[in-house]
Short mmCIF file of C-alpha atoms and ligand atoms in Angstrom, two decimals:
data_model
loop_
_atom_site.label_atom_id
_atom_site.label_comp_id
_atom_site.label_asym_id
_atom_site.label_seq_id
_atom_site.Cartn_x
_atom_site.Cartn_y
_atom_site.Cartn_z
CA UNK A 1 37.21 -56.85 -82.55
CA UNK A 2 33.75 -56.97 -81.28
CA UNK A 3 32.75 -60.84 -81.48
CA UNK A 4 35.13 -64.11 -81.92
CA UNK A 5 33.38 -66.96 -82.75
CA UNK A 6 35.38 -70.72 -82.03
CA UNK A 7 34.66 -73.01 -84.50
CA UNK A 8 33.69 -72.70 -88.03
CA UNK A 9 31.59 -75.87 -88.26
CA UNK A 10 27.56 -74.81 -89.69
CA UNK A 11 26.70 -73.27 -86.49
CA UNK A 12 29.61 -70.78 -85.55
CA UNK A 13 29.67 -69.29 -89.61
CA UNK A 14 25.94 -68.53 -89.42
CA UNK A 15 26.59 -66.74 -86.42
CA UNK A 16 29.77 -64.63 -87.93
CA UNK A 17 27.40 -64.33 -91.23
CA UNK A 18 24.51 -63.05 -89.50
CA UNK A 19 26.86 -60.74 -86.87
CA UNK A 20 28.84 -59.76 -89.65
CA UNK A 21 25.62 -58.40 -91.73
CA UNK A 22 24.61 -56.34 -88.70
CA UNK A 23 27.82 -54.50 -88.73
CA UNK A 24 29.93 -55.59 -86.25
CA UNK A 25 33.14 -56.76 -86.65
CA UNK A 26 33.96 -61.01 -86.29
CA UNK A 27 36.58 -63.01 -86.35
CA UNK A 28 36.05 -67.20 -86.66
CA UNK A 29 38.84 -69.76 -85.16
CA UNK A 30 38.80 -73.00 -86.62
CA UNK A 31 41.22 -76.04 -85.64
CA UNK A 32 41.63 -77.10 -88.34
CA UNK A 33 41.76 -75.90 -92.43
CA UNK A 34 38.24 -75.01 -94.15
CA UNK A 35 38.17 -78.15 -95.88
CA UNK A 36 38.34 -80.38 -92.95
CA UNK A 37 36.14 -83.35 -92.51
CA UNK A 38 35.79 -83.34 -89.11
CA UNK A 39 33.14 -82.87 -86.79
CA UNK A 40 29.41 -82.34 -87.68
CA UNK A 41 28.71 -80.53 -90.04
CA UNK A 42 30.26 -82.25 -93.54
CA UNK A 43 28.32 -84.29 -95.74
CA UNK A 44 26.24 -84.68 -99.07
CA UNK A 45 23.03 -84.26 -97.51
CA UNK A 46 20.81 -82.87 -94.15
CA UNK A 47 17.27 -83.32 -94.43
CA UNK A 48 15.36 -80.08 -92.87
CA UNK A 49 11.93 -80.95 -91.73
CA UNK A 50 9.20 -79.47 -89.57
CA UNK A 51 7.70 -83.05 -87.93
CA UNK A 52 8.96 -82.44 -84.39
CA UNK A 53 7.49 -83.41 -81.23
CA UNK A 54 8.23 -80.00 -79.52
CA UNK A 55 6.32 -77.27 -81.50
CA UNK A 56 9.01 -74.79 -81.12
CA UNK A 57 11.03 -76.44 -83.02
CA UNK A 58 8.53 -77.11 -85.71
CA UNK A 59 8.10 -73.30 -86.18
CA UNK A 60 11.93 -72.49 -85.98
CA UNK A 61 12.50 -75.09 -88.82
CA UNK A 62 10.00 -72.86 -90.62
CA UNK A 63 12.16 -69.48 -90.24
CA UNK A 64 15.21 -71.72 -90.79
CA UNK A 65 13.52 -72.73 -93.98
CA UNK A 66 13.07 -68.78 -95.13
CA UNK A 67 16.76 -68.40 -94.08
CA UNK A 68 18.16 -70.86 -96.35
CA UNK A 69 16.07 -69.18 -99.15
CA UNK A 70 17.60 -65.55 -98.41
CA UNK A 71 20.81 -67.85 -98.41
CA UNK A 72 19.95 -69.50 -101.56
CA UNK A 73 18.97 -65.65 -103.55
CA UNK A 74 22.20 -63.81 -101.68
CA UNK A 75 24.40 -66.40 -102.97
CA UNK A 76 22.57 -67.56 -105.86
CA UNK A 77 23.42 -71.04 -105.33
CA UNK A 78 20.62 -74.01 -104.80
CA UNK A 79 21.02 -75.57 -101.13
CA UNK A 80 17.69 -77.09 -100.62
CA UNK A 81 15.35 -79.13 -102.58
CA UNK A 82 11.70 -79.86 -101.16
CA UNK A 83 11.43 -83.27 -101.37
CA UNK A 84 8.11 -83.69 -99.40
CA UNK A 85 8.86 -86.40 -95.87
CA UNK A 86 7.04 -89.26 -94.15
CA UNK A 87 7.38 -90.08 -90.42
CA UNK A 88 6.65 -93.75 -90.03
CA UNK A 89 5.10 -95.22 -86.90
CA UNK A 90 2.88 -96.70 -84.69
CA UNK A 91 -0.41 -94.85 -83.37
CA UNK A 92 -0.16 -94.74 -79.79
CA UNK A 93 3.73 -94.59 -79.56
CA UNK A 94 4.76 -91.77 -77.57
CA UNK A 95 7.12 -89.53 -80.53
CA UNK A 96 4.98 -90.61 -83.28
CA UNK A 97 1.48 -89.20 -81.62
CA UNK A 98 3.48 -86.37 -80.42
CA UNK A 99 4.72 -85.38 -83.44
CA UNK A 100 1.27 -86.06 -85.42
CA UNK A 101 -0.61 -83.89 -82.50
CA UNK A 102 1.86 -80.70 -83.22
CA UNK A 103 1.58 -81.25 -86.62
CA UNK A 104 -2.21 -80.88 -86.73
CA UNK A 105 -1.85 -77.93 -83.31
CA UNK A 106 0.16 -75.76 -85.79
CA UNK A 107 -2.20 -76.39 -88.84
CA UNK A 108 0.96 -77.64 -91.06
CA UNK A 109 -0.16 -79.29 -94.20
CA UNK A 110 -0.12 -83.06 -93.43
CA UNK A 111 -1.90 -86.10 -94.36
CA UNK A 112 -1.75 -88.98 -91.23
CA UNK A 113 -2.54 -92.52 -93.99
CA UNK A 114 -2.29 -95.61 -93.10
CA UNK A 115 -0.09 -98.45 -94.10
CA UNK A 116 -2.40 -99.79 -97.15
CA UNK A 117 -2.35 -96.19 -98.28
CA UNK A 118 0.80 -95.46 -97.81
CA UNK A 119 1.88 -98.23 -100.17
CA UNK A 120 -0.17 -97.23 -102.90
CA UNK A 121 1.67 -93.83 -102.93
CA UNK A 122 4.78 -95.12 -102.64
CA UNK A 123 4.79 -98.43 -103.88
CA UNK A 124 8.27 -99.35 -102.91
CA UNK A 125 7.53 -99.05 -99.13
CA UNK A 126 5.63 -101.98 -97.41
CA UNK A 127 4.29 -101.04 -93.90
CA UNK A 128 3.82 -103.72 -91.10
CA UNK A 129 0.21 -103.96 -89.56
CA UNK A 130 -0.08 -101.22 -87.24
CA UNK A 131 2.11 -98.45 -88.70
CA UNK A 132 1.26 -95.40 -90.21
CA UNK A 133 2.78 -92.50 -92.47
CA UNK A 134 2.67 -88.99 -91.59
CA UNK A 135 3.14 -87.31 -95.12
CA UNK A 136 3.93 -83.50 -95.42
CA UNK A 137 5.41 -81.70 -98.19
CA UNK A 138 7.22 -79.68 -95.59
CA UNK A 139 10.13 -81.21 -95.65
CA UNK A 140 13.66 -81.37 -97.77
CA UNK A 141 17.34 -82.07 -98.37
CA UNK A 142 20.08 -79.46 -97.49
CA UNK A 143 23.21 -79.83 -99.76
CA UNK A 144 25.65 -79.78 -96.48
CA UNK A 145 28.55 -79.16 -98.15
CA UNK A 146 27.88 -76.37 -99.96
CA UNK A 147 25.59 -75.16 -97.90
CA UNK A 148 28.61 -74.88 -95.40
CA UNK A 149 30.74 -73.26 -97.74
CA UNK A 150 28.16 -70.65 -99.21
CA UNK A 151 27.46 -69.44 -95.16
CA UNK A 152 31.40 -69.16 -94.93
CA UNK A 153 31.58 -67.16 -97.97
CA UNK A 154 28.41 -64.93 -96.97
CA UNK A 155 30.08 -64.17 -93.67
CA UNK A 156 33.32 -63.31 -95.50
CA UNK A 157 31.40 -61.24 -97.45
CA UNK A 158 29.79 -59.30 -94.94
CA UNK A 159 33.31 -58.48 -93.89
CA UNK A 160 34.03 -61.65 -91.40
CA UNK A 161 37.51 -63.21 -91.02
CA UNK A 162 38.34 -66.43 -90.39
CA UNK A 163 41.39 -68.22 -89.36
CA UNK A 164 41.90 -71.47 -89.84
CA UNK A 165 44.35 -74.30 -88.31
CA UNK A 166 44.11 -72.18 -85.13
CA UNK A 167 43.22 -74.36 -81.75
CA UNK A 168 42.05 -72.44 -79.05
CA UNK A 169 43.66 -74.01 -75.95
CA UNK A 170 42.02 -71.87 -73.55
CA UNK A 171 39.74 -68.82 -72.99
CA UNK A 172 40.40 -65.82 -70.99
CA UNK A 173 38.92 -62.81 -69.36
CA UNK A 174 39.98 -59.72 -68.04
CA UNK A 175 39.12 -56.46 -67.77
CA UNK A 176 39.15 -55.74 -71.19
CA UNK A 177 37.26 -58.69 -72.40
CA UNK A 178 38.00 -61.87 -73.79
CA UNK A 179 41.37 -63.70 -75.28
CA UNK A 180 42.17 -66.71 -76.95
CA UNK A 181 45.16 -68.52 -75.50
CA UNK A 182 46.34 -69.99 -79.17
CA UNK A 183 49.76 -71.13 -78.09
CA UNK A 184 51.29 -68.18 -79.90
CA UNK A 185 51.95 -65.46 -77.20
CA UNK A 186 52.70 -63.37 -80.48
CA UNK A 187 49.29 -63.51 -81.63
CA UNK A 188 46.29 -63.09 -79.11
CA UNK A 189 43.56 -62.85 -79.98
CA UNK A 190 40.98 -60.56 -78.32
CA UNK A 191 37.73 -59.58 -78.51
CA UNK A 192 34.86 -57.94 -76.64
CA UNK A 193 32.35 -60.71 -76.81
CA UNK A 194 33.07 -64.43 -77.08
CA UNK A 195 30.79 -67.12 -78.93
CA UNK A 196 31.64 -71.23 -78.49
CA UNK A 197 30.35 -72.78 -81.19
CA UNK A 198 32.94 -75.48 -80.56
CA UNK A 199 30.27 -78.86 -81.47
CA UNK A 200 31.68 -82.16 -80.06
CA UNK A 201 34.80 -79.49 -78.02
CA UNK A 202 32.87 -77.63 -76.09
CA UNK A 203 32.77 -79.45 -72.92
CA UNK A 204 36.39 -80.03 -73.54
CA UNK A 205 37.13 -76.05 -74.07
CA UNK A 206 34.77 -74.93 -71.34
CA UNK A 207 37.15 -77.42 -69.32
CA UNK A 208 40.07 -75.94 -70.12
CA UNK A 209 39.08 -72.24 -69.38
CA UNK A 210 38.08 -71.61 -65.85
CA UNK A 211 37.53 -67.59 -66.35
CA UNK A 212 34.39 -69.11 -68.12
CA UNK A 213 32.48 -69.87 -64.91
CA UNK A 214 29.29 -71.22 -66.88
CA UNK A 215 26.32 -71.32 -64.02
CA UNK A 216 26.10 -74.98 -65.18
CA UNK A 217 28.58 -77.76 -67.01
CA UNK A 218 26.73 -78.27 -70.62
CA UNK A 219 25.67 -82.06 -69.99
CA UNK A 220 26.79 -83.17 -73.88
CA UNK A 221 27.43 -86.49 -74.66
CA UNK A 222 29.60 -86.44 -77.74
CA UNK A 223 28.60 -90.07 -79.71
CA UNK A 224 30.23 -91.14 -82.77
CA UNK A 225 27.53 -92.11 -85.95
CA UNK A 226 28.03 -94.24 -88.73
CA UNK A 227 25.20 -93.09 -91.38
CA UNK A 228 25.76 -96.19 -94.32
CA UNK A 229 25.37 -95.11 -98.10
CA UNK A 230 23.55 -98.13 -99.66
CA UNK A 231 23.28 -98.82 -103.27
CA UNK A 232 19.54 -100.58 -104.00
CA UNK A 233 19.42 -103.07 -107.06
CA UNK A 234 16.74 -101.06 -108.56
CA UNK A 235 15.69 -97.36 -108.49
CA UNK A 236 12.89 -96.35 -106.68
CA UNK A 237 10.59 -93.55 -107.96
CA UNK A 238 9.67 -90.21 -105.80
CA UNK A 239 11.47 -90.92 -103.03
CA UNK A 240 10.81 -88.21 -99.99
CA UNK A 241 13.34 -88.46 -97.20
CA UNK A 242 11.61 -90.33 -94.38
CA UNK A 243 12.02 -90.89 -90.46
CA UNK A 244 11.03 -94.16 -88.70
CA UNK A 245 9.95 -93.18 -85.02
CA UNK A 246 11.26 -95.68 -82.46
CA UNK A 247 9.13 -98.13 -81.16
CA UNK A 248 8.83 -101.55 -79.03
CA UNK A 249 10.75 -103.47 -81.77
CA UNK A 250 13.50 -100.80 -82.29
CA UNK A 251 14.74 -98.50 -79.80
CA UNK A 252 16.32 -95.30 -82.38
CA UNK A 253 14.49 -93.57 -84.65
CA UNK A 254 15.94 -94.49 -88.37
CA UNK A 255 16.24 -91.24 -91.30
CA UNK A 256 16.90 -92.08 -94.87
CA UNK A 257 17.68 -89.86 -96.83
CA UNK A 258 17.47 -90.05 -100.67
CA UNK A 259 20.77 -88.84 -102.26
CA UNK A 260 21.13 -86.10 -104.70
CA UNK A 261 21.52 -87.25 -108.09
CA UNK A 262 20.21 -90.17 -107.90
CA UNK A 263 16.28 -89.03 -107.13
CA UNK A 264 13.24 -88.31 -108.46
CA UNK A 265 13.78 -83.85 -108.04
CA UNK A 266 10.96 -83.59 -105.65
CA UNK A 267 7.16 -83.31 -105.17
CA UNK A 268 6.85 -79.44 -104.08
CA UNK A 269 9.61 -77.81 -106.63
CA UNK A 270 8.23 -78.73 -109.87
CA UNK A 271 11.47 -80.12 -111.92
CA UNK A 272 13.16 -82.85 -113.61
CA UNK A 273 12.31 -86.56 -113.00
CA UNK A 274 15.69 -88.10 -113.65
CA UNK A 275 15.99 -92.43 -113.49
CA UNK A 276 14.98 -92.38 -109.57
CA UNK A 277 16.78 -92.93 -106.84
CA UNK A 278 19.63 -95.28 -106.24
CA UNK A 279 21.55 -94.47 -103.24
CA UNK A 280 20.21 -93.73 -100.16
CA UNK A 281 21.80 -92.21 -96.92
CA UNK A 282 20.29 -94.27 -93.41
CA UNK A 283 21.18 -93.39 -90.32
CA UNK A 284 20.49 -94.49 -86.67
CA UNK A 285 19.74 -91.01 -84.75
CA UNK A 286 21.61 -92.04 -82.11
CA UNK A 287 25.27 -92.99 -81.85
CA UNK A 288 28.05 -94.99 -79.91
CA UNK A 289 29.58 -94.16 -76.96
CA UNK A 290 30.82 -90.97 -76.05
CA UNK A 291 33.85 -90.90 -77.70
CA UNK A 292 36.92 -88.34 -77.94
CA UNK A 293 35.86 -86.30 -81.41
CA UNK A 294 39.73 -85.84 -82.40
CA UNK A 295 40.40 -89.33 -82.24
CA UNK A 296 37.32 -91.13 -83.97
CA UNK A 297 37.53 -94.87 -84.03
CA UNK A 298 38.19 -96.00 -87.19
CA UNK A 299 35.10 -97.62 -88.58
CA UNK A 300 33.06 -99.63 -89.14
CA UNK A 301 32.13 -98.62 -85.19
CA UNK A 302 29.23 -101.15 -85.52
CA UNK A 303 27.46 -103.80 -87.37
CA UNK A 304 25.02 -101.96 -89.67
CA UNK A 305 22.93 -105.08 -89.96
CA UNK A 306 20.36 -104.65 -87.82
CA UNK A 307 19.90 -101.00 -88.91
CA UNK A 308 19.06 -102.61 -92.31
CA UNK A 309 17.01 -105.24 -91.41
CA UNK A 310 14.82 -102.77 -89.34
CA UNK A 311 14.83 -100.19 -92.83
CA UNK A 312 14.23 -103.70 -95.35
CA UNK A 313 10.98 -103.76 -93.31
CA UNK A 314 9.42 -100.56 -94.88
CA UNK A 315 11.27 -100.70 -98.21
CA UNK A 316 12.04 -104.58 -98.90
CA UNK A 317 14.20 -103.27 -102.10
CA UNK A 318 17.18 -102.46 -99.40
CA UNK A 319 17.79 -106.22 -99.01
CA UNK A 320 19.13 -106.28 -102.26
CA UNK A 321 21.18 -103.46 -101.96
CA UNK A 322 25.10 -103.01 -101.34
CA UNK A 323 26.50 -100.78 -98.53
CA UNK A 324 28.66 -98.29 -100.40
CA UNK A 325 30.57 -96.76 -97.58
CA UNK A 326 29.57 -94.86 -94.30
CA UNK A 327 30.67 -91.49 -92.64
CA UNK A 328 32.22 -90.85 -89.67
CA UNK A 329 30.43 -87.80 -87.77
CA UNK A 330 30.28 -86.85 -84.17
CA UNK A 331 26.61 -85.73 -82.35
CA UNK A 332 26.73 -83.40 -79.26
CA UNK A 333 23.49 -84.74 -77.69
CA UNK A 334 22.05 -83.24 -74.65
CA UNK A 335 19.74 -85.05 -72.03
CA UNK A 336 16.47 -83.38 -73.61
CA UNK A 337 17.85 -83.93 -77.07
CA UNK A 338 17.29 -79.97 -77.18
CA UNK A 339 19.98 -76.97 -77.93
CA UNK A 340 22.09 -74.74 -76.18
CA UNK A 341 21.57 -71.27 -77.24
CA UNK A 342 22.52 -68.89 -74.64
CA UNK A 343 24.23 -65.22 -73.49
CA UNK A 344 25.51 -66.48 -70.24
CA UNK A 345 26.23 -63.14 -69.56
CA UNK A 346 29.64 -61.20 -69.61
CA UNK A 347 29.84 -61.02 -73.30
CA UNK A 348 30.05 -65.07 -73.39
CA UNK A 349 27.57 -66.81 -75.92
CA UNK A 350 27.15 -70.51 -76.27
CA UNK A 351 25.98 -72.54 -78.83
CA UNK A 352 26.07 -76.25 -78.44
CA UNK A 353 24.80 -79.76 -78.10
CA UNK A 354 22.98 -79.45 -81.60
CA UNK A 355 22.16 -83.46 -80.68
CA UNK A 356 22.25 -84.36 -84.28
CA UNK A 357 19.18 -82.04 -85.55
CA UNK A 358 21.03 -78.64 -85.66
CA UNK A 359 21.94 -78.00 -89.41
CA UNK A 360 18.70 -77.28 -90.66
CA UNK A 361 18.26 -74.62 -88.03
CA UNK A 362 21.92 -72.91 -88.54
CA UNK A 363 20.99 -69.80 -90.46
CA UNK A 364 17.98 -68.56 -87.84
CA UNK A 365 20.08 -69.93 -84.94
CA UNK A 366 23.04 -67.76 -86.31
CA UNK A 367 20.40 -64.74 -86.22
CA UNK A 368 19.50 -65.18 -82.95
CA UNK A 369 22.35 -65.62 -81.47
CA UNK A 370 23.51 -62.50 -84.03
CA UNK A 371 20.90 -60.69 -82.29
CA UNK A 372 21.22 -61.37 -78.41
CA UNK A 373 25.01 -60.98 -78.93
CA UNK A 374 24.90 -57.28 -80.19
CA UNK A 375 20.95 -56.13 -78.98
CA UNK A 376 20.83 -58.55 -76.07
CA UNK A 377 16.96 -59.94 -77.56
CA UNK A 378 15.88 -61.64 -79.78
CA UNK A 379 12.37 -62.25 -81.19
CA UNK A 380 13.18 -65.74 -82.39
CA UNK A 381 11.79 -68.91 -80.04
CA UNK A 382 15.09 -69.93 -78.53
CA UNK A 383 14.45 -68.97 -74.59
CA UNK A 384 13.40 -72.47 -73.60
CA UNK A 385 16.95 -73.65 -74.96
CA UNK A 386 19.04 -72.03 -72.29
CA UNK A 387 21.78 -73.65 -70.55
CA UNK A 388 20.19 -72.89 -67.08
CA UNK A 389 17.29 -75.71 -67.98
CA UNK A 390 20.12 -78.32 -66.85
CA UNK A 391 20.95 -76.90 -63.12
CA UNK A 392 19.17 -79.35 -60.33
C1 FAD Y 1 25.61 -88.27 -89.17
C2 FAD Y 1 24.90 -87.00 -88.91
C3 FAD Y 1 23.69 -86.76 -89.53
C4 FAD Y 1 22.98 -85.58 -89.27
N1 FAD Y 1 21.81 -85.35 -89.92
C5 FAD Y 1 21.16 -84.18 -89.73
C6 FAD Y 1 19.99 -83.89 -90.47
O1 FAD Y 1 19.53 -84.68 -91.29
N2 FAD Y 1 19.38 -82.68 -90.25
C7 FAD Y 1 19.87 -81.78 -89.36
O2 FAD Y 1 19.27 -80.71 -89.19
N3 FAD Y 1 21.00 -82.03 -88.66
C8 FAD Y 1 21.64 -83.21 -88.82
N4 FAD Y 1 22.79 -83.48 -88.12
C9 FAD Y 1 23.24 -82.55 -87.08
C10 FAD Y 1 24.04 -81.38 -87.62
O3 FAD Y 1 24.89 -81.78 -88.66
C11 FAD Y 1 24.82 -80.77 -86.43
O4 FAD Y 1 23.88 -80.42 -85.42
C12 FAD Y 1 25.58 -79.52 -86.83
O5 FAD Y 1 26.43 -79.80 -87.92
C13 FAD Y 1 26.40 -79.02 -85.64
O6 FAD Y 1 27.27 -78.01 -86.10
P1 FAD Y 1 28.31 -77.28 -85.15
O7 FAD Y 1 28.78 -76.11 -85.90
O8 FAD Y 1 27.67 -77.08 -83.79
O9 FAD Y 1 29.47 -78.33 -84.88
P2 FAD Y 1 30.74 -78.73 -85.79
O10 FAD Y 1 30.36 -78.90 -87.20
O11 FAD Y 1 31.38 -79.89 -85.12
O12 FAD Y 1 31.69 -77.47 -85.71
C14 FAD Y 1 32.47 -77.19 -84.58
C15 FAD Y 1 33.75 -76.57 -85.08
O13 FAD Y 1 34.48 -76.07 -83.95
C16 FAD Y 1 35.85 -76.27 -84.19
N5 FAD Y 1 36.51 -76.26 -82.89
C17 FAD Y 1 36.20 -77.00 -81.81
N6 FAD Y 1 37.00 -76.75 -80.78
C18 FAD Y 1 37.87 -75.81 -81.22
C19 FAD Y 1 38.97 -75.15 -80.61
N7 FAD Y 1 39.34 -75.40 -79.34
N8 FAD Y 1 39.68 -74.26 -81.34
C20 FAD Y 1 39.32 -73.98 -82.62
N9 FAD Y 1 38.28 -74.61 -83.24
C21 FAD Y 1 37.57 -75.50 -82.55
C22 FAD Y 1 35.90 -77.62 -84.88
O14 FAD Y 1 37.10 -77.81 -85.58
C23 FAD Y 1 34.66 -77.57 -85.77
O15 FAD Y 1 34.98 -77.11 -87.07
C24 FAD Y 1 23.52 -84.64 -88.36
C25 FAD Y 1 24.74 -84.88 -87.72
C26 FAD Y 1 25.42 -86.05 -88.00
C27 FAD Y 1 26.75 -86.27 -87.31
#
């Protein structure tokens, strides 16, 4: 086999789609069985945007954007609905401005309103003194769930295998390349190149398997998050999925996320208005402690009061509301909050420490790392995200 990929999660099945397509053969380990919740990358929704501080990342969302719409015509299924975004925050605070400045550097359509304005276009949000909306129509939900199964099936497609329930305890090399220890000495598994995509494992893997030598340990902190499903007393109309920068008042930035279903269909694909939306998905970006991913606590992990009280703020109709339930989901957050997308050389590629941003990206990131797997380069903006960033 030329390429094994560990871990099946968003990340690791773009990469055996996208290695797959360019005619190599791939093989994906997965602990556990393809309908697993576990991990990162389950869930009704992801919300792909292009407001980032850092404007590589802006213009990588934008290719990952064109990749889910190849996705969406190759499979023929609909993954991601434009549903238009607003950052909230204050002038003057360090990742609003930054993220306003690349914003207008890369010429994206954007409109920076205040908080008056802001309410009269979205009358259901109320904005303290001093804050102010970035609004873009760049910006959408990702149906994760399918989304993850469609990539599987693509890669299976293109002629990848996966095999699932299968724990790598270890990694080898020899002369001959790599092999998984699986526990089964019946059944190794080898390969000629080797990629982790092993989310909240990979520290744990890398570990375990010495004949990796990485240059540097990947510095992930794995935290356990608690996004809360609440149910509002009333719908609210043309509802774009919005990000509250942190600030003096609250330390983590704060994404809601309007949930499918329950919504108005979205400003930039003309559709359906259905009765508005209901539900929506809030998250801290940010997590608690750094926590063992196959043991999650079982939740509640924290009090999700103060996370409301900071959201009732903007949109006063959550105090009415009912928390429906929460997920349990790990992040793999790095120092810089930035990825880990590198061919450490040796035929060994890692991707990791998506730091709870990664699933928008998966179909480019699976490209490039396709690409410097089997052509070594790669014309896609991933060489400031190389493990080497972290040595002292
Ligand atoms: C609550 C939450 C909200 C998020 N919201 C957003 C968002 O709005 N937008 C966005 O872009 N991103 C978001 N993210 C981040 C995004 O979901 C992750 O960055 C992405 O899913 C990471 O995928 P992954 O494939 O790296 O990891 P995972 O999904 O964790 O996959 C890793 C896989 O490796 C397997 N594995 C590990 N070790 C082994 C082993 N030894 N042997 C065999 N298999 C192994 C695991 O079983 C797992 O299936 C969010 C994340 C969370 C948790």
């Amino acid at each position: 086999m030329d390429v094994i990929v560990i871990g099946a999660g968003i990340i690791g099945s773009s990469i055996a789609w996208h290695v797959a397509e360019m005619g190599a053969t791939v093989g994906v380990v997965d602990q556990y069985g393809a309908g697993a919740r576990r991990g990162s990358s389950h869930g009704a929704t992801r919300g792909l945007r292009y407001s980032y501080e850092d404007p590589a990342y802006a213009r990588l969302a934008m290719e990952a954007e064109t990749w889910w719409r190849v996705t969406e015509r190759r499979s023929g299924q609909r993954l991601l609905r434009m549903t238009g975004g607003v950052d909230i925050g204050v002038v003057g605070s360090p990742s609003f401005d930054a993220t306003v400045q690349t914003v207008a550097d890369l010429a994206l359509e954007h409109r920076l309103i205040g908080g008056s304005d802001l309410a009269c276009e979205f009358p259901w949000i109320s904005v303290p003194d001093g804050y102010s909306g970035l609004v873009q129509t760049g910006a959408g939900l990702l149906d994760a769930d399918t989304a993850l199964s469609t990539i599987r099936a693509l890669a299976g497609d293109a002629g990848a295998t996966f095999q699932w329930e299968t724990a790598v305890e270890r990694v080898r090399r020899d002369d001959a390349g790599w092999e998984l220890d699986i526990g089964r000495a019946d059944a190794p598994i080898r390969a000629h190149r080797v990629a982790l995509a092993a989310g909240p494992w990979t520290s744990g893997l890398i570990e375990r398997s010495p004949d990796l030598s990485l240059p540097v340990l990947p510095p992930i902190a794995v935290l356990q998050c608690e996004p809360i499903y609440v149910e509002l007393a009333r719908p609210l109309d043309a509802t774009p999925l919005f990000y509250i920068h942190p600030d003096a008042e609250y330390a983590d930035g704060l994404y809601v996320q309007p949930q499918p279903g329950t919504r108005d269909a979205g400003t930039r694909d003309a559709g359906t208005r259905d009765a508005g939306t209901r539900l929506l998905k809030i998250g801290r970006h940010g997590g608690a402690g750094h926590l063992d991913p196959t043991n999650p606590l079982p939740g509640p992990i924290e009090d999700h009061g103060p996370m409301v009280d900071r959201l009732a703020q903007f949109v006063p109709a959550v105090e009415g509301g009912r928390v429906r339930g929460f997920d349990t989901c790990f992040y793999s957050t790095t120092p810089d909050d930035g990825f880990i997308i590198d061919s450490i050389g040796g035929g060994l590629f890692l991707a990791a420490g998506f730091s709870g941003h990664g699933f928008k990206f998966a179909p480019v990131i699976g490209r490039a790392a396709a690409e410097l797997l089997l052509e070594g380069e790669t014309a896609y903006e991933v060489d400031g995200m190389t493990l080497s960033r972290f040595a002292v």
